[in-house]
Short mmCIF file of C-alpha atoms in Angstrom, two decimals:
data_model
loop_
_atom_site.label_atom_id
_atom_site.label_comp_id
_atom_site.label_asym_id
_atom_site.label_seq_id
_atom_site.Cartn_x
_atom_site.Cartn_y
_atom_site.Cartn_z
CA MET C 247 -11.46 29.64 -10.82
CA PRO C 248 -11.40 27.66 -7.57
CA GLU C 249 -12.47 29.85 -4.66
CA ALA C 250 -9.39 29.25 -2.53
CA LEU C 251 -7.19 30.29 -5.47
CA VAL C 252 -8.93 33.67 -5.77
CA LYS C 253 -8.96 34.28 -2.03
CA PHE C 254 -5.52 33.20 -0.92
CA GLY C 255 -3.41 32.71 -4.04
CA LEU C 256 -1.73 29.67 -5.54
CA GLN C 257 0.46 28.54 -2.65
CA GLU C 258 -2.25 28.59 -0.02
CA ALA C 259 -4.83 27.09 -2.38
CA LEU C 260 -2.49 24.18 -3.08
CA ARG C 261 -1.79 23.71 0.59
CA ASP C 262 -5.52 23.54 1.25
CA PHE C 263 -6.05 21.14 -1.62
CA CYS C 264 -3.33 18.84 -0.28
CA ASP C 265 -4.75 19.04 3.27
CA ALA C 266 -8.21 18.19 1.96
CA ILE C 267 -7.00 15.20 -0.08
CA GLU C 268 -4.96 14.01 2.87
CA SER C 269 -7.95 14.01 5.17
CA SER C 270 -10.29 12.39 2.66
CA SER C 271 -7.88 9.73 1.36
CA GLY C 272 -5.78 8.99 4.44
CA ILE C 273 -2.69 9.21 2.23
CA ARG C 274 0.04 11.49 3.55
CA ILE C 275 0.37 14.48 1.22
CA VAL C 276 3.38 16.67 1.85
CA PHE C 277 3.16 20.08 0.25
CA GLN C 278 6.32 22.13 0.02
CA GLN C 279 6.91 25.45 -1.58
CA PHE C 280 10.30 27.03 -2.28
CA GLY C 281 11.80 30.05 -3.92
CA GLU C 282 9.97 33.25 -4.71
CA LYS C 283 6.30 33.74 -4.01
CA ARG C 284 5.38 35.49 -7.21
CA LYS C 285 1.84 36.20 -8.32
CA LEU C 286 1.48 34.60 -11.73
CA SER C 287 -1.10 35.32 -14.40
CA ASN C 288 -4.53 33.88 -13.64
CA THR C 289 -4.15 31.44 -16.53
CA ALA C 290 -0.83 30.20 -15.21
CA GLU C 291 -2.13 29.82 -11.67
CA VAL C 292 -5.21 27.92 -12.79
CA PHE C 293 -3.12 25.69 -15.09
CA ILE C 294 -0.66 24.89 -12.33
CA TYR C 295 -3.45 24.22 -9.88
CA ARG C 296 -5.19 21.90 -12.35
CA ILE C 297 -1.98 20.06 -13.27
CA ILE C 298 -1.23 19.40 -9.63
CA GLN C 299 -4.84 18.34 -9.00
CA GLU C 300 -4.63 15.84 -11.86
CA LEU C 301 -1.24 14.45 -10.79
CA VAL C 302 -2.25 14.13 -7.15
CA ASN C 303 -5.52 12.47 -8.12
CA ASN C 304 -3.60 10.00 -10.29
CA ALA C 305 -1.32 9.16 -7.39
CA VAL C 306 -4.20 8.78 -4.94
CA LYS C 307 -6.47 6.78 -7.26
CA HIS C 308 -4.10 4.54 -9.13
CA ALA C 309 -0.71 4.35 -7.47
CA GLU C 310 -1.64 2.70 -4.15
CA ALA C 311 0.74 5.18 -2.58
CA GLU C 312 1.33 5.82 1.11
CA ARG C 313 2.91 9.20 0.67
CA VAL C 314 2.82 11.87 -2.00
CA ILE C 315 5.16 14.85 -2.21
CA VAL C 316 3.87 17.96 -3.96
CA GLN C 317 6.48 20.59 -4.59
CA LEU C 318 6.20 24.03 -6.09
CA THR C 319 9.33 26.04 -6.82
CA MET C 320 9.47 29.46 -8.37
CA SER C 321 12.37 31.44 -9.77
CA ALA C 322 12.34 34.75 -11.63
CA ASP C 323 11.09 33.27 -14.90
CA LYS C 324 10.17 29.66 -14.23
CA THR C 325 7.85 27.58 -12.10
CA GLY C 326 8.68 23.99 -11.26
CA ILE C 327 6.16 21.39 -10.16
CA THR C 328 7.00 17.97 -8.79
CA VAL C 329 4.44 15.40 -7.75
CA GLU C 330 5.97 12.20 -6.49
CA ASP C 331 4.46 9.10 -4.93
CA ASP C 332 5.85 5.93 -3.38
CA GLY C 333 3.22 3.73 -5.00
CA LYS C 334 3.39 0.86 -7.45
CA GLY C 335 4.78 2.80 -10.40
CA PHE C 336 4.43 1.74 -14.00
CA ASP C 337 6.49 0.64 -16.95
CA LYS C 338 7.16 3.61 -19.16
CA ASN C 339 7.29 1.34 -22.21
CA ASP C 340 3.69 0.48 -21.58
CA LEU C 341 2.17 3.55 -23.10
CA SER C 342 -1.42 2.99 -22.01
CA PHE C 343 -0.83 5.48 -19.18
CA ALA C 344 -0.16 8.24 -21.68
CA ARG C 345 -3.46 7.77 -23.50
CA GLY C 346 -5.72 8.91 -20.71
CA ALA C 347 -7.49 12.24 -20.88
CA GLY C 348 -5.69 13.37 -17.73
CA MET C 349 -2.19 13.08 -19.16
CA ALA C 350 -3.32 14.59 -22.47
CA ASN C 351 -4.66 17.58 -20.55
CA ILE C 352 -1.43 17.97 -18.65
CA ASN C 353 0.64 17.75 -21.84
CA TYR C 354 -1.52 20.39 -23.47
CA ARG C 355 -1.03 22.72 -20.51
CA VAL C 356 2.71 22.11 -20.40
CA GLN C 357 3.02 22.94 -24.10
CA TYR C 358 0.96 26.08 -23.67
CA PHE C 359 3.62 27.43 -21.29
CA SER C 360 6.55 26.13 -23.40
CA GLY C 361 7.30 23.78 -20.56
CA LYS C 362 9.18 20.54 -20.13
CA SER C 363 8.12 17.41 -18.36
CA ASP C 364 10.16 14.56 -16.95
CA ILE C 365 8.53 11.38 -15.68
CA VAL C 366 10.49 8.83 -13.68
CA SER C 367 8.71 5.60 -12.90
CA SER C 368 9.28 1.88 -12.81
CA ARG C 369 7.24 -0.97 -11.38
CA GLY C 370 7.43 -1.03 -7.61
CA ASN C 371 9.37 2.19 -7.32
CA GLY C 372 6.73 4.89 -7.36
CA THR C 373 6.32 7.69 -9.84
CA SER C 374 7.88 11.11 -9.96
CA VAL C 375 6.65 13.76 -12.36
CA HIS C 376 8.60 16.95 -12.74
CA ILE C 377 7.28 19.81 -14.85
CA GLU C 378 8.86 23.15 -15.58
CA LEU C 379 6.89 26.03 -17.04
CA LYS C 380 8.04 29.42 -18.27
CA THR C 381 5.88 31.77 -16.26
CA MET U 186 -20.03 41.24 32.07
CA ILE U 187 -18.49 40.19 28.75
CA ARG U 188 -20.18 41.71 25.72
CA VAL U 189 -20.24 39.33 22.77
CA TYR U 190 -21.00 40.17 19.15
CA ILE U 191 -21.54 37.62 16.37
CA VAL U 192 -20.86 37.93 12.64
CA ASP U 193 -22.09 34.98 10.64
CA ASP U 194 -24.14 34.76 7.49
CA HIS U 195 -26.14 31.81 8.77
CA ALA U 196 -29.14 32.84 10.85
CA VAL U 197 -29.28 29.43 12.47
CA VAL U 198 -25.74 29.84 13.80
CA ILE U 199 -26.50 33.27 15.24
CA GLU U 200 -29.74 32.13 16.83
CA GLY U 201 -28.12 28.97 18.10
CA ILE U 202 -25.29 30.82 19.81
CA TYR U 203 -27.69 33.46 21.12
CA SER U 204 -29.87 30.89 22.80
CA LEU U 205 -26.83 29.00 24.11
CA LEU U 206 -25.32 32.10 25.68
CA GLN U 207 -28.42 33.97 26.81
CA LYS U 208 -28.57 32.34 30.20
CA GLU U 209 -24.86 32.70 30.90
CA LYS U 210 -24.58 35.13 33.76
CA ASP U 211 -21.20 36.63 32.80
CA ILE U 212 -22.07 37.08 29.14
CA GLU U 213 -24.22 39.67 27.47
CA MET U 214 -25.11 39.57 23.79
CA ALA U 215 -24.17 42.85 22.17
CA GLY U 216 -25.65 42.14 18.78
CA TYR U 217 -25.09 40.37 15.52
CA ALA U 218 -24.51 40.89 11.80
CA ALA U 219 -24.99 38.67 8.77
CA ASN U 220 -22.21 40.35 6.83
CA ALA U 221 -18.97 42.28 7.28
CA ASP U 222 -20.45 45.64 6.31
CA THR U 223 -23.11 45.63 9.05
CA CYS U 224 -20.47 44.56 11.52
CA ILE U 225 -18.12 47.42 10.55
CA GLN U 226 -20.98 49.94 10.85
CA TYR U 227 -21.91 48.62 14.27
CA PHE U 228 -18.39 49.04 15.58
CA SER U 229 -18.09 52.56 14.22
CA ILE U 230 -20.61 53.52 16.93
CA HIS U 231 -20.71 50.73 19.53
CA THR U 232 -18.24 48.33 20.98
CA ALA U 233 -18.00 44.82 22.44
CA ASP U 234 -15.40 42.68 24.18
CA VAL U 235 -15.41 39.66 21.92
CA ILE U 236 -16.48 39.09 18.31
CA LEU U 237 -17.32 35.58 17.20
CA MET U 238 -16.38 35.81 13.56
CA ASP U 239 -17.23 33.42 10.77
CA ILE U 240 -14.31 33.15 8.34
CA SER U 241 -16.44 33.09 5.21
CA LEU U 242 -18.80 36.03 4.91
CA PRO U 243 -20.72 37.08 1.82
CA ASP U 244 -19.02 40.45 1.33
CA MET U 245 -15.55 39.97 2.79
CA ASN U 246 -13.61 37.03 4.16
CA GLY U 247 -13.03 36.70 7.88
CA VAL U 248 -9.29 37.12 7.49
CA ASP U 249 -9.66 40.65 6.08
CA LEU U 250 -12.45 41.63 8.46
CA CYS U 251 -10.37 40.44 11.39
CA LYS U 252 -7.40 42.52 10.23
CA LEU U 253 -9.62 45.57 9.89
CA ILE U 254 -11.20 45.19 13.32
CA LYS U 255 -7.89 44.57 15.07
CA LYS U 256 -6.33 47.56 13.30
CA ASN U 257 -9.12 49.95 14.33
CA TYR U 258 -10.08 48.44 17.68
CA PRO U 259 -7.15 46.44 19.02
CA GLY U 260 -8.92 45.94 22.35
CA ILE U 261 -11.69 43.84 20.84
CA MET U 262 -10.87 40.14 20.89
CA VAL U 263 -11.72 38.12 17.80
CA LEU U 264 -12.61 34.48 18.07
CA ALA U 265 -12.75 32.83 14.65
CA LEU U 266 -15.68 30.57 14.06
CA SER U 267 -15.53 28.05 11.29
CA THR U 268 -16.44 24.66 9.95
CA PHE U 269 -13.03 24.39 8.28
CA ASN U 270 -10.51 22.50 10.32
CA GLN U 271 -7.63 23.46 8.08
CA GLY U 272 -4.20 24.64 9.12
CA THR U 273 -4.08 27.39 6.50
CA TYR U 274 -7.29 29.09 7.58
CA ILE U 275 -6.38 28.84 11.22
CA ARG U 276 -2.91 30.26 10.62
CA LYS U 277 -4.30 33.07 8.45
CA MET U 278 -6.79 34.10 11.12
CA MET U 279 -4.16 34.04 13.84
CA GLU U 280 -1.80 36.12 11.67
CA SER U 281 -4.61 38.64 11.26
CA GLY U 282 -4.84 39.08 15.00
CA ALA U 283 -7.49 36.59 16.07
CA SER U 284 -7.19 35.32 19.63
CA GLY U 285 -8.55 31.90 18.98
CA TYR U 286 -10.28 29.48 16.67
CA LEU U 287 -13.49 27.71 17.45
CA LEU U 288 -15.01 24.98 15.32
CA LYS U 289 -18.74 25.07 14.78
CA ASN U 290 -19.12 21.63 16.32
CA ALA U 291 -18.22 23.19 19.68
CA GLY U 292 -20.68 22.84 22.54
CA LYS U 293 -21.88 25.52 24.94
CA GLN U 294 -19.21 24.87 27.53
CA GLU U 295 -16.46 25.17 24.98
CA ILE U 296 -17.81 28.43 23.58
CA VAL U 297 -18.08 29.95 27.05
CA GLU U 298 -14.60 28.74 27.95
CA ALA U 299 -13.18 30.20 24.74
CA ILE U 300 -14.87 33.58 25.26
CA LYS U 301 -13.58 33.81 28.81
CA ALA U 302 -10.07 32.76 27.82
CA VAL U 303 -9.69 35.38 25.08
CA THR U 304 -11.01 38.23 27.22
CA LYS U 305 -8.18 37.41 29.63
CA GLY U 306 -5.75 37.83 26.76
CA LYS U 307 -5.20 34.11 26.31
CA THR U 308 -5.48 32.22 23.05
CA TYR U 309 -8.00 29.45 22.62
CA PHE U 310 -8.20 26.64 20.09
CA SER U 311 -10.74 23.90 19.68
CA PHE U 312 -8.86 20.66 20.20
CA ASP U 313 -9.06 19.64 16.54
CA ALA U 314 -8.06 23.11 15.38
CA GLY U 315 -5.03 22.99 17.65
CA GLN U 316 -4.05 19.63 16.17
CA ALA U 317 -4.45 20.87 12.60
CA LEU U 318 -2.32 23.89 13.38
CA LYS U 319 0.33 21.76 15.03
CA SER U 320 0.68 19.33 12.14
CA HIS U 321 0.83 22.34 9.84
CA THR U 322 3.74 23.80 11.80
CA ASP U 323 5.55 20.47 12.25
CA GLN U 324 5.48 20.03 8.54
CA GLN U 325 7.18 23.36 8.05
CA ASN U 326 10.03 22.77 10.50
CA ALA U 327 11.37 19.37 9.44
CA ILE U 328 14.08 18.85 6.80
CA PRO U 329 12.04 18.83 3.61
CA PRO U 330 11.90 15.43 1.89
CA LEU U 331 13.82 15.34 -1.39
CA THR U 332 12.29 14.15 -4.62
CA LYS U 333 13.76 11.27 -6.64
CA ARG U 334 15.37 13.56 -9.17
CA GLU U 335 16.80 15.78 -6.47
CA LYS U 336 18.33 12.75 -4.76
CA GLU U 337 19.77 11.53 -8.06
CA VAL U 338 21.17 14.94 -8.88
CA LEU U 339 22.60 15.26 -5.37
CA ALA U 340 24.28 11.84 -5.56
CA ASN U 341 25.80 12.69 -8.93
CA VAL U 342 27.00 16.09 -7.76
CA ALA U 343 28.64 14.33 -4.82
CA ASP U 344 30.32 11.98 -7.31
CA GLY U 345 31.82 15.01 -9.00
CA LEU U 346 29.79 14.99 -12.20
CA THR U 347 29.13 18.22 -14.08
CA ASN U 348 25.65 19.43 -15.02
CA THR U 349 26.23 18.29 -18.60
CA GLN U 350 27.25 14.81 -17.48
CA ILE U 351 24.30 14.56 -15.10
CA ALA U 352 21.90 15.69 -17.82
CA GLU U 353 23.16 13.00 -20.18
CA LYS U 354 23.02 10.33 -17.52
CA LEU U 355 19.47 11.10 -16.41
CA PHE U 356 18.13 11.96 -19.89
CA ILE U 357 17.02 15.42 -18.84
CA SER U 358 18.07 18.84 -20.08
CA ILE U 359 20.96 20.78 -18.54
CA ASP U 360 18.46 23.46 -17.63
CA THR U 361 16.46 20.99 -15.58
CA VAL U 362 19.59 19.74 -13.79
CA ASP U 363 20.33 23.34 -12.92
CA THR U 364 16.79 23.84 -11.60
CA HIS U 365 17.11 20.75 -9.40
CA ARG U 366 20.42 22.01 -8.02
CA LYS U 367 18.98 25.44 -7.29
CA ASN U 368 16.01 23.80 -5.61
CA LEU U 369 18.33 21.69 -3.48
CA HIS U 370 20.12 24.85 -2.36
CA THR U 371 16.86 26.58 -1.46
CA LYS U 372 15.34 23.54 0.24
CA LEU U 373 18.37 22.78 2.36
CA ASN U 374 19.25 26.43 2.86
CA VAL U 375 22.82 26.25 1.55
CA ASN U 376 24.70 28.65 -0.73
CA ASN U 377 27.13 26.52 -2.66
CA THR U 378 28.07 22.97 -3.63
CA ALA U 379 30.51 22.47 -0.77
CA MET U 380 27.84 23.40 1.79
CA LEU U 381 25.34 21.21 -0.02
CA ILE U 382 27.56 18.13 0.18
CA ARG U 383 28.41 18.81 3.81
CA PHE U 384 24.75 19.22 4.73
CA ALA U 385 23.88 16.05 2.81
CA ILE U 386 26.55 14.03 4.61
CA GLU U 387 25.73 15.42 8.06
CA ASN U 388 22.05 14.64 7.59
CA LYS U 389 22.66 11.28 5.93
CA LEU U 390 20.99 12.28 2.68
CA LEU U 391 23.70 10.55 0.65
#
């Protein structure tokens, strides 16, 4: 488990992660957290942390984005994750994006928590990934 | 005379600060510890005016040690010492009762200035730490940016569509539409649809 996750919990660990990526990449990363601040199971927290890491890395490495929004929302039985960038986007009909190991990993994790994912993207209009997990 | 104690697990940091401060006429070195436990034992018998406290110690993190010290000895001023220039750590230390935050790239003059400031009851931040804390706070006060889906859901709600209609239009489940709406309420701090629309119009979100 990442050290910050153990020490400070999911919200603070994600905030630190976003701060660190912002300073190393120069891309503005806005982290926002809403709703309840529940402590989830370790598995759920690690999965969420890893999913967000993967999505933010995708945005930073491939999207040529200037700003990324990372959002974590929690209700009594669900956790929502949104990672959205203002980068170059992609054509969803071009499925090559879905064949990478990163997306496969995310899909596996989403299924594990009987979650749903919703990806909005088109060329020139950035990418927005929304994931909901039952936690 | 200001008595200064150092807790840091790096000998080079302790020795460095010791040699920097030794010749300062207003400052006296009270002692040092390489971990939280030794520090706690020291203060059960002795005291000091200021503790320079590393935020990552081998047996306890600085945030918890700071809380403990301030709870038992509120008169001792804690000055956090760290290589991390991150808003979260700084905020956490301040919430735990620290009087200031010093980065380890600080020079002698800055350390002395910080020690003197906190003994007078002032707070002290290294310039960079102050900036990191500020951007951290700014970020929390602004109207939170909405995501694409939230904007779409908001626009459709304003057009009078029901959750079912919005779900069909955006190819997402009704559940997800509901989540987005709830999130909008939480993010914009409103209780119902009427307030949501009013807030959106007043703040030109539509």
